[in-house]
Short mmCIF file of C-alpha atoms and ligand atoms in Angstrom, two decimals:
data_model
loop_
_atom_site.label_atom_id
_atom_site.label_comp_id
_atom_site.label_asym_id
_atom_site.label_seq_id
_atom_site.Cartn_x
_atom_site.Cartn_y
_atom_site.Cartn_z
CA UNK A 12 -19.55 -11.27 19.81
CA UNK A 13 -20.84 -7.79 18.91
CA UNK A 14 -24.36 -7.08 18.21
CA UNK A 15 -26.16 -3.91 16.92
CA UNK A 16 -28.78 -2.54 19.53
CA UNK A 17 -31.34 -0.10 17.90
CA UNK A 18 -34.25 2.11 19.29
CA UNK A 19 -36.09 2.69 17.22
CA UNK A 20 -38.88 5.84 16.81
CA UNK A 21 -36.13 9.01 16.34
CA UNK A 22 -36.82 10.65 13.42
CA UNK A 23 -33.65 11.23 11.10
CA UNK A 24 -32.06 14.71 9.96
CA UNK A 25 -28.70 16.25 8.87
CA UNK A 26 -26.59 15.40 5.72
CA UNK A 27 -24.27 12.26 5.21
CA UNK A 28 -21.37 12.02 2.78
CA UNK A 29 -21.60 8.02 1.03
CA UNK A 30 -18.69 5.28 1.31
CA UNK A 31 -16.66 4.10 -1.91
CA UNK A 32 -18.61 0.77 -3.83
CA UNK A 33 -17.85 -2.08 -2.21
CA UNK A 34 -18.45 -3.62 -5.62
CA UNK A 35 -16.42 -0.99 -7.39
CA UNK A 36 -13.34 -1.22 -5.02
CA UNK A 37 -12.79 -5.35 -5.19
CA UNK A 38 -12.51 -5.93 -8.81
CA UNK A 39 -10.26 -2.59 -9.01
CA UNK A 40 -8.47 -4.65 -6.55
CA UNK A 41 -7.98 -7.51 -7.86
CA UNK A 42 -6.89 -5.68 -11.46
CA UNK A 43 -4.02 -3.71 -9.56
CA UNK A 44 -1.85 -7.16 -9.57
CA UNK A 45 -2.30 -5.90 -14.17
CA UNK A 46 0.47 -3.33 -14.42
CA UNK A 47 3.14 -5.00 -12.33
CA UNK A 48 3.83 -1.51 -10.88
CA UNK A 49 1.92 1.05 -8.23
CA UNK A 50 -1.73 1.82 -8.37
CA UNK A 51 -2.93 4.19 -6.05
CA UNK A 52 -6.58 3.52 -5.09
CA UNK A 53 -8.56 6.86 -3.21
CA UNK A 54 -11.80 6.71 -1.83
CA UNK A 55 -11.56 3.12 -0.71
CA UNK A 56 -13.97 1.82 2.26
CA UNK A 57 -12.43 0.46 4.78
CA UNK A 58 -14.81 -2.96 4.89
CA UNK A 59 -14.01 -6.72 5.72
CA UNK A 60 -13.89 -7.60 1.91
CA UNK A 61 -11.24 -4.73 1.43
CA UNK A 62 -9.19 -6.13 4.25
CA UNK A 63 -9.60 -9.61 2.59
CA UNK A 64 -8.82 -8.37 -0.73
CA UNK A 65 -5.57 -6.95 0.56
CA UNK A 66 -4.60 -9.64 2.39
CA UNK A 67 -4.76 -11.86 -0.67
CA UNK A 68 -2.71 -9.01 -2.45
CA UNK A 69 0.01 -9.47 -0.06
CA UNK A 70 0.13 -13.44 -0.18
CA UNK A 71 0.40 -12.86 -4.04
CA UNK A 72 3.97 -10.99 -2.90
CA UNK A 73 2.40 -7.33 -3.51
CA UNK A 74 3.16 -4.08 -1.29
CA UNK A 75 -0.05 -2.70 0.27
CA UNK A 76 -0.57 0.02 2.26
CA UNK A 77 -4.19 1.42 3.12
CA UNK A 78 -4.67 4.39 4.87
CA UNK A 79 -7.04 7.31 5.21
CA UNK A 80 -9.18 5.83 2.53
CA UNK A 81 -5.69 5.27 0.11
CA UNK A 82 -4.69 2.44 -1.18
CA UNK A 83 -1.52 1.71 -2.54
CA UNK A 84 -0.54 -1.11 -4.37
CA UNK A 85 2.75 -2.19 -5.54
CA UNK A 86 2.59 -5.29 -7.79
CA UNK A 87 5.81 -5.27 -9.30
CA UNK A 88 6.84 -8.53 -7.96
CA UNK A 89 4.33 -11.31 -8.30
CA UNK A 90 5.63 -14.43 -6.49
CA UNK A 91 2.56 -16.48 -6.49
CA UNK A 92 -0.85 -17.54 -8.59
CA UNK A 93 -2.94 -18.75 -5.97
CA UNK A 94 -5.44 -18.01 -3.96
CA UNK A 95 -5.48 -19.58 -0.71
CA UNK A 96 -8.71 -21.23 -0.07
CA UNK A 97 -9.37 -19.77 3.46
CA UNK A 98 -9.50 -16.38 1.72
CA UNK A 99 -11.37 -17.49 -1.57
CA UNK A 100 -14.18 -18.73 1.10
CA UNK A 101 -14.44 -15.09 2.59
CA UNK A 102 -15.67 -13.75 -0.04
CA UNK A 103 -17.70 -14.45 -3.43
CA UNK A 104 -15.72 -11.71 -5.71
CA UNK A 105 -12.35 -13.46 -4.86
CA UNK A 106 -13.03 -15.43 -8.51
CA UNK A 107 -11.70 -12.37 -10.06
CA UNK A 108 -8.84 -12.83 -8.84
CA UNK A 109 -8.76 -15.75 -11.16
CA UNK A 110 -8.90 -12.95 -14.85
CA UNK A 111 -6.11 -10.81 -12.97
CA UNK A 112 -3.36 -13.88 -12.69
CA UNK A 113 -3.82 -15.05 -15.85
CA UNK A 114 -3.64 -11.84 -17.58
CA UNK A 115 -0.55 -11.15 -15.48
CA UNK A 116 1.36 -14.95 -15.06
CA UNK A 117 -0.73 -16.75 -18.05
CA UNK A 118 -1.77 -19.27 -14.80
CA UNK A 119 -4.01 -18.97 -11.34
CA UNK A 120 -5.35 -21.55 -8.49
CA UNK A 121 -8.21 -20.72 -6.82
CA UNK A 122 -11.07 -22.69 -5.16
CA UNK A 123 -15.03 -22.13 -5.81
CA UNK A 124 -15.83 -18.94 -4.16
CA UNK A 125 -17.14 -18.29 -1.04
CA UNK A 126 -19.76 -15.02 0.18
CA UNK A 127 -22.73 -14.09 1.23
CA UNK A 128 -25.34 -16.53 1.70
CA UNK A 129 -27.73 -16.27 -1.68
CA UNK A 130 -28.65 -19.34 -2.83
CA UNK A 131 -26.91 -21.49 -5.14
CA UNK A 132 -23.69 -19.30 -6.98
CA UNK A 133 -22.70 -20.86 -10.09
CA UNK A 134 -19.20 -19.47 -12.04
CA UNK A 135 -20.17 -21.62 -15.37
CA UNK A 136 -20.46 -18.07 -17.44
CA UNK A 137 -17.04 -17.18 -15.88
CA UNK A 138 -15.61 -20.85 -16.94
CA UNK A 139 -17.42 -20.80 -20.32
CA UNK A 140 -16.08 -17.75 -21.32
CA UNK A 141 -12.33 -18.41 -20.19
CA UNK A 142 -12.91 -21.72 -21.95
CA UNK A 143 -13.62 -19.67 -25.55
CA UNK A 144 -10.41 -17.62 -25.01
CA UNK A 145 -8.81 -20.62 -24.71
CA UNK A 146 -7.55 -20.96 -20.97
CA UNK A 147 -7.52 -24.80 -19.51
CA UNK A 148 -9.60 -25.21 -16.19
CA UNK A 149 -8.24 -28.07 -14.39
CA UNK A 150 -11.07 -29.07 -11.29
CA UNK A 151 -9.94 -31.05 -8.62
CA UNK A 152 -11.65 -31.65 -4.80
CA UNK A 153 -12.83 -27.46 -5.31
CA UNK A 154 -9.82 -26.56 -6.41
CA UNK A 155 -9.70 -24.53 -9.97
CA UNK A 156 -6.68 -24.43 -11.84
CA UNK A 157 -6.39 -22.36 -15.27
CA UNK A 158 -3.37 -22.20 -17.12
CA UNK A 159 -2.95 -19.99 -20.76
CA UNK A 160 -0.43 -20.59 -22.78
CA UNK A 161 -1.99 -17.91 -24.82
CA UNK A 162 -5.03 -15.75 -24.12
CA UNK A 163 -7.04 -15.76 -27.64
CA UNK A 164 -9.02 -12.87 -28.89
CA UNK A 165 -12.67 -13.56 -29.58
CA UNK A 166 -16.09 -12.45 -29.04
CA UNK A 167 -17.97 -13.85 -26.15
CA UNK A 168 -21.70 -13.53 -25.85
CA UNK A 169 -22.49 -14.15 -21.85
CA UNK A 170 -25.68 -15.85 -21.74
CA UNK A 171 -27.10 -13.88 -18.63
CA UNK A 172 -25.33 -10.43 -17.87
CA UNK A 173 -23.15 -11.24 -15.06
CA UNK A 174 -21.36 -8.55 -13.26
CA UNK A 175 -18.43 -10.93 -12.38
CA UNK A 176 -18.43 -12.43 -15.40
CA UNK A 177 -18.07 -9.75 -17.28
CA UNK A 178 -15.37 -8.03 -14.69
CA UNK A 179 -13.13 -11.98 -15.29
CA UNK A 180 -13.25 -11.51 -18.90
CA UNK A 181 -12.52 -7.78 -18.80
CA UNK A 182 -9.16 -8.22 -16.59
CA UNK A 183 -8.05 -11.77 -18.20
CA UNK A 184 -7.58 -10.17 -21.71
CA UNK A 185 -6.51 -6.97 -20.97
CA UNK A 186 -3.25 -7.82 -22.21
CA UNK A 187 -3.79 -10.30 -24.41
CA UNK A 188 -2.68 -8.71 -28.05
CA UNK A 189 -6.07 -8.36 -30.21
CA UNK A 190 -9.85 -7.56 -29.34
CA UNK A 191 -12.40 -8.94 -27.50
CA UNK A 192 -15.86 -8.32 -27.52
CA UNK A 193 -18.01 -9.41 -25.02
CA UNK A 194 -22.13 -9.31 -25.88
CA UNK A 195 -24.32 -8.66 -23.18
CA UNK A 196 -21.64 -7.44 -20.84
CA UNK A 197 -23.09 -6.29 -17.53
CA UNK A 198 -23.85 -2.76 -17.72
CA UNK A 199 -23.88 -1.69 -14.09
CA UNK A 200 -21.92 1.09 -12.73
CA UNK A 201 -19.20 -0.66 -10.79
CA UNK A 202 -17.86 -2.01 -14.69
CA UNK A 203 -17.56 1.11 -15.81
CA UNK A 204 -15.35 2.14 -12.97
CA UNK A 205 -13.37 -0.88 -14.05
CA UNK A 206 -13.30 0.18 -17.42
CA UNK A 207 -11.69 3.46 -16.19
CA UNK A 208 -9.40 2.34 -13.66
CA UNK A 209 -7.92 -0.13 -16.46
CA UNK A 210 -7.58 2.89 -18.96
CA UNK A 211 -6.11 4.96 -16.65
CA UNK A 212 -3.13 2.39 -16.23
CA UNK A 213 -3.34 2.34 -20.03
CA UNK A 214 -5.59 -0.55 -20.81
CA UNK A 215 -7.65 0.06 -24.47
CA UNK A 216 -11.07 -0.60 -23.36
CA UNK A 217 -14.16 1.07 -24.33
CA UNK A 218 -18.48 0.19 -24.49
CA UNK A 219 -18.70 -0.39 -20.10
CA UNK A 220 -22.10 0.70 -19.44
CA UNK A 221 -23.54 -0.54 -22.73
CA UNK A 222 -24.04 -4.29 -23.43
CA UNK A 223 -20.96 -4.34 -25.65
CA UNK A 224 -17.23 -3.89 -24.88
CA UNK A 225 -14.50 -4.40 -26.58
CA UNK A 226 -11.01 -4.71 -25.29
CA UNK A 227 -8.06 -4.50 -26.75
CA UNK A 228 -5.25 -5.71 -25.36
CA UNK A 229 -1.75 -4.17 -24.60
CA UNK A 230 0.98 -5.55 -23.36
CA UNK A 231 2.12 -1.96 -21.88
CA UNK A 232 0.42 -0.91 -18.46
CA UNK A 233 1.84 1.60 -16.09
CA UNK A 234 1.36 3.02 -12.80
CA UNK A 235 -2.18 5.12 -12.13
CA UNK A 236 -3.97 6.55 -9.81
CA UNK A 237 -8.04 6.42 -9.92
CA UNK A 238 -10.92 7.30 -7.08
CA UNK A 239 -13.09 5.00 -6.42
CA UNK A 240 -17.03 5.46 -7.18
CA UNK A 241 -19.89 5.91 -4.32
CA UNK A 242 -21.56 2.93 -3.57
CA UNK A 243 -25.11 3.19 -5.10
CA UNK A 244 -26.57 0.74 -2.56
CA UNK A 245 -25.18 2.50 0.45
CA UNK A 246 -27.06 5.46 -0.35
CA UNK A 247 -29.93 3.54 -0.58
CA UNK A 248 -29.66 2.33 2.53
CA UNK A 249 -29.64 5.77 3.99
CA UNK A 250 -32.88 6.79 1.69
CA UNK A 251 -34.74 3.99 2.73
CA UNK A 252 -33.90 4.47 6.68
CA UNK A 253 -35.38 8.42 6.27
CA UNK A 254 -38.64 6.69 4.17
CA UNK A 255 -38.92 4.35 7.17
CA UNK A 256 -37.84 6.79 10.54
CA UNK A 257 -39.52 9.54 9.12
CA UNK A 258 -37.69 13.38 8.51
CA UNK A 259 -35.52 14.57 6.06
CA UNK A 260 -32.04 14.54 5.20
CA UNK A 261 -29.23 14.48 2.60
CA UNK A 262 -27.42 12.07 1.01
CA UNK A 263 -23.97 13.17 -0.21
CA UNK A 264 -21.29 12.45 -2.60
CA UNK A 265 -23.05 10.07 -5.36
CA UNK A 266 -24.26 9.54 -8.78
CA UNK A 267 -28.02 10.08 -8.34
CA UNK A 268 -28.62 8.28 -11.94
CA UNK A 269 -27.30 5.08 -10.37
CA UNK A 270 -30.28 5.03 -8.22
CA UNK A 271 -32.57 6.30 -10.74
CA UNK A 272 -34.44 3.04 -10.15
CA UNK A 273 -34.61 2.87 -6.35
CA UNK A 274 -35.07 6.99 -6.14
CA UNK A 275 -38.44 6.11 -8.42
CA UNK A 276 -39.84 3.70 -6.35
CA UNK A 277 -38.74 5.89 -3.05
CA UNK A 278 -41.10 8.52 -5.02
CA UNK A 279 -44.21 5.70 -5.87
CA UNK A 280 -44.29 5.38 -2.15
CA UNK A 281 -44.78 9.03 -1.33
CA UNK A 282 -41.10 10.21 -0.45
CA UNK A 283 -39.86 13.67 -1.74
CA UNK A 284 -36.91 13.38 -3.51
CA UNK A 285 -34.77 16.25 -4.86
CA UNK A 286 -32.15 15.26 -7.28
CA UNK A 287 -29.00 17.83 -7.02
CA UNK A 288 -25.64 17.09 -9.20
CA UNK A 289 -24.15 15.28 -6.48
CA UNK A 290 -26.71 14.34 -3.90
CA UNK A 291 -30.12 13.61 -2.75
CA UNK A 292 -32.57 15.35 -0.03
CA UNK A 293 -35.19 12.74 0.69
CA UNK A 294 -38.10 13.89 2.78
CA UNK A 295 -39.84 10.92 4.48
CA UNK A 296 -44.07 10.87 3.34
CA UNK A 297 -46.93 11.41 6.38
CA UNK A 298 -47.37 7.95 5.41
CA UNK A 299 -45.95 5.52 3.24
CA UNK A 300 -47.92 3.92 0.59
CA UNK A 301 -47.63 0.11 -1.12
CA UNK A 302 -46.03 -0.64 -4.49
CA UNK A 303 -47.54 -2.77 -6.91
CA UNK A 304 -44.63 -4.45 -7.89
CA UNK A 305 -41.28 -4.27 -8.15
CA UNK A 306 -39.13 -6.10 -9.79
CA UNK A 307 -35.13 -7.07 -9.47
CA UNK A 308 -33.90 -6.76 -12.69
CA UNK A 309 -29.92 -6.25 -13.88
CA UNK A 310 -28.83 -2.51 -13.97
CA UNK A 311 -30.25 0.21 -15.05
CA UNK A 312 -33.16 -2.05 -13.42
CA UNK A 313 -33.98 -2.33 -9.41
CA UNK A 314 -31.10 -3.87 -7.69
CA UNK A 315 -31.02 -7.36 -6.25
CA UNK A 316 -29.01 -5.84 -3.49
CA UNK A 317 -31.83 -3.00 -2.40
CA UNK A 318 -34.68 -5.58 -2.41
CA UNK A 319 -34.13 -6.41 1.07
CA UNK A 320 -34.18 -2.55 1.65
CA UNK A 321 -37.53 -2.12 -0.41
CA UNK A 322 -39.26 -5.00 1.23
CA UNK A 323 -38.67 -3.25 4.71
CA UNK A 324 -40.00 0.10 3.30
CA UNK A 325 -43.20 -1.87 2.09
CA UNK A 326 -43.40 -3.61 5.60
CA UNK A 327 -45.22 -0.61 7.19
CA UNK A 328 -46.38 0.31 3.98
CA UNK A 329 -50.75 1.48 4.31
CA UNK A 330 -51.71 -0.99 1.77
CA UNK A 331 -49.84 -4.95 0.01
CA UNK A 332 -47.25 -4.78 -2.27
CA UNK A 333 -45.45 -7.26 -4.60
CA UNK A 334 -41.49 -7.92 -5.32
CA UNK A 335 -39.91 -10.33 -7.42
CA UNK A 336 -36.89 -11.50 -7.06
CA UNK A 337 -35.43 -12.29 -10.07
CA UNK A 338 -31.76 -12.24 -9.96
CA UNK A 339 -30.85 -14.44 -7.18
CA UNK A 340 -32.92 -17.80 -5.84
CA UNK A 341 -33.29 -17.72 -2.19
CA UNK A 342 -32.34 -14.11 -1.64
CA UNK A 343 -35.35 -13.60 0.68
CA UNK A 344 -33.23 -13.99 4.23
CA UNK A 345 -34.45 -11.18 5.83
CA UNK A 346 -38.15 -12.02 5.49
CA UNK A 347 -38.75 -14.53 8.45
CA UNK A 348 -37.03 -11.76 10.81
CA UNK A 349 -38.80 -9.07 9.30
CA UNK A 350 -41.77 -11.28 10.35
CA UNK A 351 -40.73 -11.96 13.90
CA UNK A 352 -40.60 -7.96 14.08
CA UNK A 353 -44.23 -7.98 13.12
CA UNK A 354 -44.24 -7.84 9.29
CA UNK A 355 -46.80 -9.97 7.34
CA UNK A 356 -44.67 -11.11 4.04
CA UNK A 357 -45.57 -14.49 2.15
CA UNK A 358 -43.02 -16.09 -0.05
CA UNK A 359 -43.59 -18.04 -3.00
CA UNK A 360 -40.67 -18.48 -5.12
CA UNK A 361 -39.28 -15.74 -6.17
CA UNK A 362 -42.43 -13.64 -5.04
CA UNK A 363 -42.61 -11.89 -1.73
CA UNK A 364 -45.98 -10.78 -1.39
CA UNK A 365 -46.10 -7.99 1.50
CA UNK A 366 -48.67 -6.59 3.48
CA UNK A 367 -48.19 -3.54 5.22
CA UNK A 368 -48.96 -3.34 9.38
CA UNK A 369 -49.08 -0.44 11.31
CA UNK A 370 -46.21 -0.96 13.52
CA UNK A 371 -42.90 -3.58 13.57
CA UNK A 372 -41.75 -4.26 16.73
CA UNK A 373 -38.20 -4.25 18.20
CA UNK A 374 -36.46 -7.76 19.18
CA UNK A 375 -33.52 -10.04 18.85
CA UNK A 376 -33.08 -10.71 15.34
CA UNK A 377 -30.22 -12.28 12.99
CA UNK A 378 -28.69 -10.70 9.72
CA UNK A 379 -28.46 -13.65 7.31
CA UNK A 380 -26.36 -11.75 4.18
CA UNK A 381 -25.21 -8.47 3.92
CA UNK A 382 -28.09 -6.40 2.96
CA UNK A 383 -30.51 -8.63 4.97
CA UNK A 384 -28.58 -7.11 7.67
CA UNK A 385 -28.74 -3.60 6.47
CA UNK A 386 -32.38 -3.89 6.11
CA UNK A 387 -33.38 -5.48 10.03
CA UNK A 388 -31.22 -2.38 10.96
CA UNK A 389 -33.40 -0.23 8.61
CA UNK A 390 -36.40 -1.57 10.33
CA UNK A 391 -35.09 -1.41 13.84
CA UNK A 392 -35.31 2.71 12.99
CA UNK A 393 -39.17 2.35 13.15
CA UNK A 394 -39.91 -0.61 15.40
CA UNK A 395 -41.19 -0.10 18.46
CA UNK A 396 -38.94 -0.43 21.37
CA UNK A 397 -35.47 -1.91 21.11
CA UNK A 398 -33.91 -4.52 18.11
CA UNK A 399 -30.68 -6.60 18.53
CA UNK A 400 -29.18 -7.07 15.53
CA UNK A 401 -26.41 -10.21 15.48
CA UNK A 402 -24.31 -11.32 13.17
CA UNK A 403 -23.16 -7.91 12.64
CA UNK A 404 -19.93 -9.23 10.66
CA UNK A 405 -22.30 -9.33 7.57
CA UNK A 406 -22.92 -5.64 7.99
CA UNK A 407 -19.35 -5.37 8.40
CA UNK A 408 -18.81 -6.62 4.72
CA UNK A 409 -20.51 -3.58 2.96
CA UNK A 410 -20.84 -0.47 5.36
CA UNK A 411 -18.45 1.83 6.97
CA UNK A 412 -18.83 2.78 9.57
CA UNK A 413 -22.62 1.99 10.04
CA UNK A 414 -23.19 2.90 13.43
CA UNK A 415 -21.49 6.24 13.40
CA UNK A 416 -22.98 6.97 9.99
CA UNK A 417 -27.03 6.29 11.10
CA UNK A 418 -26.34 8.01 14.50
CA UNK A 419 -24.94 11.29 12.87
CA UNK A 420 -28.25 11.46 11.22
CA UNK A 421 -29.77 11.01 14.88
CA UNK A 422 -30.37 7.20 15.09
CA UNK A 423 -30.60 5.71 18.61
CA UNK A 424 -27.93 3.18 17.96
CA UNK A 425 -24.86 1.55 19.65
CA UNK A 426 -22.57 -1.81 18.48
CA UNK A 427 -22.32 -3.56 22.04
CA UNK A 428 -19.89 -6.56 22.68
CA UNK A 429 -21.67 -9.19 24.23
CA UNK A 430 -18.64 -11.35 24.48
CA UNK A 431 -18.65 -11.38 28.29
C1 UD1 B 8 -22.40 -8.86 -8.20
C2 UD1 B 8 -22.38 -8.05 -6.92
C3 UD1 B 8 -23.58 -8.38 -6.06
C4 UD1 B 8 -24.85 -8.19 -6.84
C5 UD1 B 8 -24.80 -8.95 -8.16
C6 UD1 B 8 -26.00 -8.69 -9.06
C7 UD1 B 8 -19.99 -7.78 -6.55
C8 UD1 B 8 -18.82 -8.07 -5.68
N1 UD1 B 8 -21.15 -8.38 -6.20
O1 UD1 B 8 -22.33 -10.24 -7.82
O2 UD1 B 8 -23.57 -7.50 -4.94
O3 UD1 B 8 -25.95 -8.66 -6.08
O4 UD1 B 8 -23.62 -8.58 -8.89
O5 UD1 B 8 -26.13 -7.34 -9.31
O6 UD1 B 8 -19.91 -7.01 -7.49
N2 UD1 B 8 -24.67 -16.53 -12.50
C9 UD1 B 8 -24.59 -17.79 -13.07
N3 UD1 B 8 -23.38 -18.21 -13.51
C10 UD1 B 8 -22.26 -17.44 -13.40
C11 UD1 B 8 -22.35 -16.17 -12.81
C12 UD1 B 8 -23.58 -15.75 -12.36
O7 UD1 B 8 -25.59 -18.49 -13.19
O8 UD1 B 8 -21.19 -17.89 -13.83
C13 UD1 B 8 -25.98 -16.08 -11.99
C14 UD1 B 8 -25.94 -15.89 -10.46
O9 UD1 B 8 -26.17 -17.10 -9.80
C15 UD1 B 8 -27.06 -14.89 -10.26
C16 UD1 B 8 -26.94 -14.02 -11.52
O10 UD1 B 8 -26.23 -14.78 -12.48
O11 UD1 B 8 -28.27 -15.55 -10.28
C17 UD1 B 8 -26.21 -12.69 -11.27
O12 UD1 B 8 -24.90 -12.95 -10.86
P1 UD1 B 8 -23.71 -11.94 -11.12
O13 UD1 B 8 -24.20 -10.77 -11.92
O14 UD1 B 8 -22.56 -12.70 -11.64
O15 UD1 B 8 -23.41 -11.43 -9.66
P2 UD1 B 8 -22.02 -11.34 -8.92
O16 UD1 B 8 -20.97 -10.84 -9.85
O17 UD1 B 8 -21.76 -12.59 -8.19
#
């Protein structure tokens, strides 16, 4: 078993060049199996969800190849709809997989999703809205099976914004002749880079990034080629480990408007942030001071998947601060080993009331979820003494690289295998 051993107390310099999205890369994924031909994929991270992805790529009888961030995928033979469950419980975003088969074969089987550990998941918008197109679901023990005859055109209005619900609806009637409309589509980043990587292998879809998009389907897709966005929380990560270690440093290779919201509460509690075309310089404040309240919000809002990140940055914060969380129930892991490094957080609901100490202290602590993970490493950067992170294979999910990446910028930290 490996775990992640920080010391913490070294301020942070240098510049660091962000990952492809994680959240970008999977639904591209998935919508490679669309063209029945070659998509080639650049700037893809090479993270457990990737290798997953691919995996279930090549058990649906594609060609893969991945290599120096390239992926290629050949999907012009498809020789099976399913998804086997082992792989659907590795990971939450294998549902899309569900919009890709039936917009290629008219049919998928897939079982309810797996992921990170957030609290109850539902996939009702993603049923509801397959349901209005007119695509059977068929449940049986956790197993899903949808079968399409036809895909119909129609306008969908999705109750709550939902990134993967939007992403389903987007691949399943991509070729479906006519025009959808979904209403209160997600707007975050990641589904525009969908909407672009579908275009560019000659998909007629426009509106991503607004709360309306329309697709219209056509039966004639082709190969492409498409790079891969920088993953928005990733750079986060790295701002909020300068806020915490103290120094300065930059943070290249990203869309500074798709952190507008964290880079403005990075700025509330006293960092220096320059915003170039392509990167960030954060300078870490003297000290760093509390934030009323922040709250998680769908994009352009504050991120559900930085809160774990903000709540550490408020943990040595000179003053109490206030996040609510309103996206996902139960997405306060981190807390109770944020507290057993010396933090003083209260939960109430969806309210994480946090007041700052002076000082967290290094020990053994467990990453719960992906970005609870990120954000005990985050910590471990200003604790006193040493912090043993386990469960590392959460981190493993969403960075590249992590180690190497915080240690360029002069973190004292090592992955150790404690197997023996
Ligand atoms: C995606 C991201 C995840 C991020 C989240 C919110 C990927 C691979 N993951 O997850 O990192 O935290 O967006 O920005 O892109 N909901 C329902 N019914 C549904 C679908 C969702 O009730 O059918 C609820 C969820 O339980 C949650 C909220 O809607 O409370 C947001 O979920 P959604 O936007 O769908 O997130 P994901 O696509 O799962």
């Amino acid at each position: 078993m490996s775990v992640i051993k920080i010391r913490g107390g070294r301020p942070l310099s240098g510049s660091i060049a962000v990952q492809g999205a994680k959240n970008s890369v999977l639904p591209i994924l998935a919508a490679s199996v669309l063209n029945g031909g070659k998509s080639i994929i650049h700037n893809c991270p090479d993270l457990t969800d990737v290798r997953i992805s691919l995996d279930i790529l090549k058990h649906l009888g594609c060609d893969v190849s991945f290599s120096n961030g390239t992926v290629v995928v050949d999907s012009s033979e498809i020789t099976c709809t399913s998804v086997p469950d082992e792989l659907m419980r590795c990971m939450r975003s294998s549902v899309i997989f569900a919009g890709a088969l039936l917009a290629r074969a008219g049919k998928a089987q897939i079982s309810y999703p797996g992921g990170c550990n957030l609290g109850h998941r539902p996939i009702d918008l993603h049923l509801k809205a397959f349901k209005k197109l007119g695509i059977i679901t068929e449940e049986e023990h956790g197993n899903l099976n949808f079968t399409a005859d036809s895909i119909s055109p129609c306008q969908i209005f999705l109750e709550f914004p939902s990134v993967g619900a939007t992403e389903n609806i987007m691949l399943a009637v991509c070729r479906t002749h006519g025009t959808t409309t979904i209403i209160n589509a997600a707007r975050e980043p990641e589904i525009v880079d969908l909407q672009v990587f579908l275009n560019s292998m000659g998909a007629h879809i426009r509106g991503a990034g607004t709360d309306v998009i329309e697709i219209e389907g056509t039966e004639k897709l082709h190969d492409c080629e498409h790079t891969v966005i920088a993953d928005r929380i990733v750079a986060a990560t790295y701002m909020a480990a300068v806020v915490v270690a103290g120094g300065r440093a930059e943070i290249k290779n990203i869309v500074p408007n798709h952190i507008s919201a964290f880079i403005a509460v990075m700025r509330e509690c006293g960092a220096s942030v320059t915003v170039c075309d392509d990167s960030v310089i954060i300078t870490a404040p003297k000290y760093i001071r509390p934030v009323k309240m922040i709250n998680t919000l769908p994009y352009p809002g504050f991120p559900t998947d930085a809160q774990s990140l903000v709540m550490t940055v408020m943990a040595t914060a000179r003053g109490t601060s206030i996040i609510k969380e309103n996206i996902f129930g139960g997405r306060f892991n981190h807390a109770g080993e944020l507290a057993r490094m010396g933090a003083d957080i209260s939960i109430a609901d969806k309210i994480a009331v946090v007041r700052g100490v002076r000082n967290l202290s290094g020990c053994d602590v467990a990453a719960a979820d992906l970005r609870s993970g990120a954000s005990l490493a985050v910590a471990a950067l200003c604790a006193h003494g040493e912090t043993k992170i386990s469960n590392v294979c959460y981190i493993d999910r969403g960075y590249e690289n992590f180690e190497q990446a915080l240690s360029l910028l002069g973190a004292d930290i090592e992955r150790v295998d404690e197997s023996d």
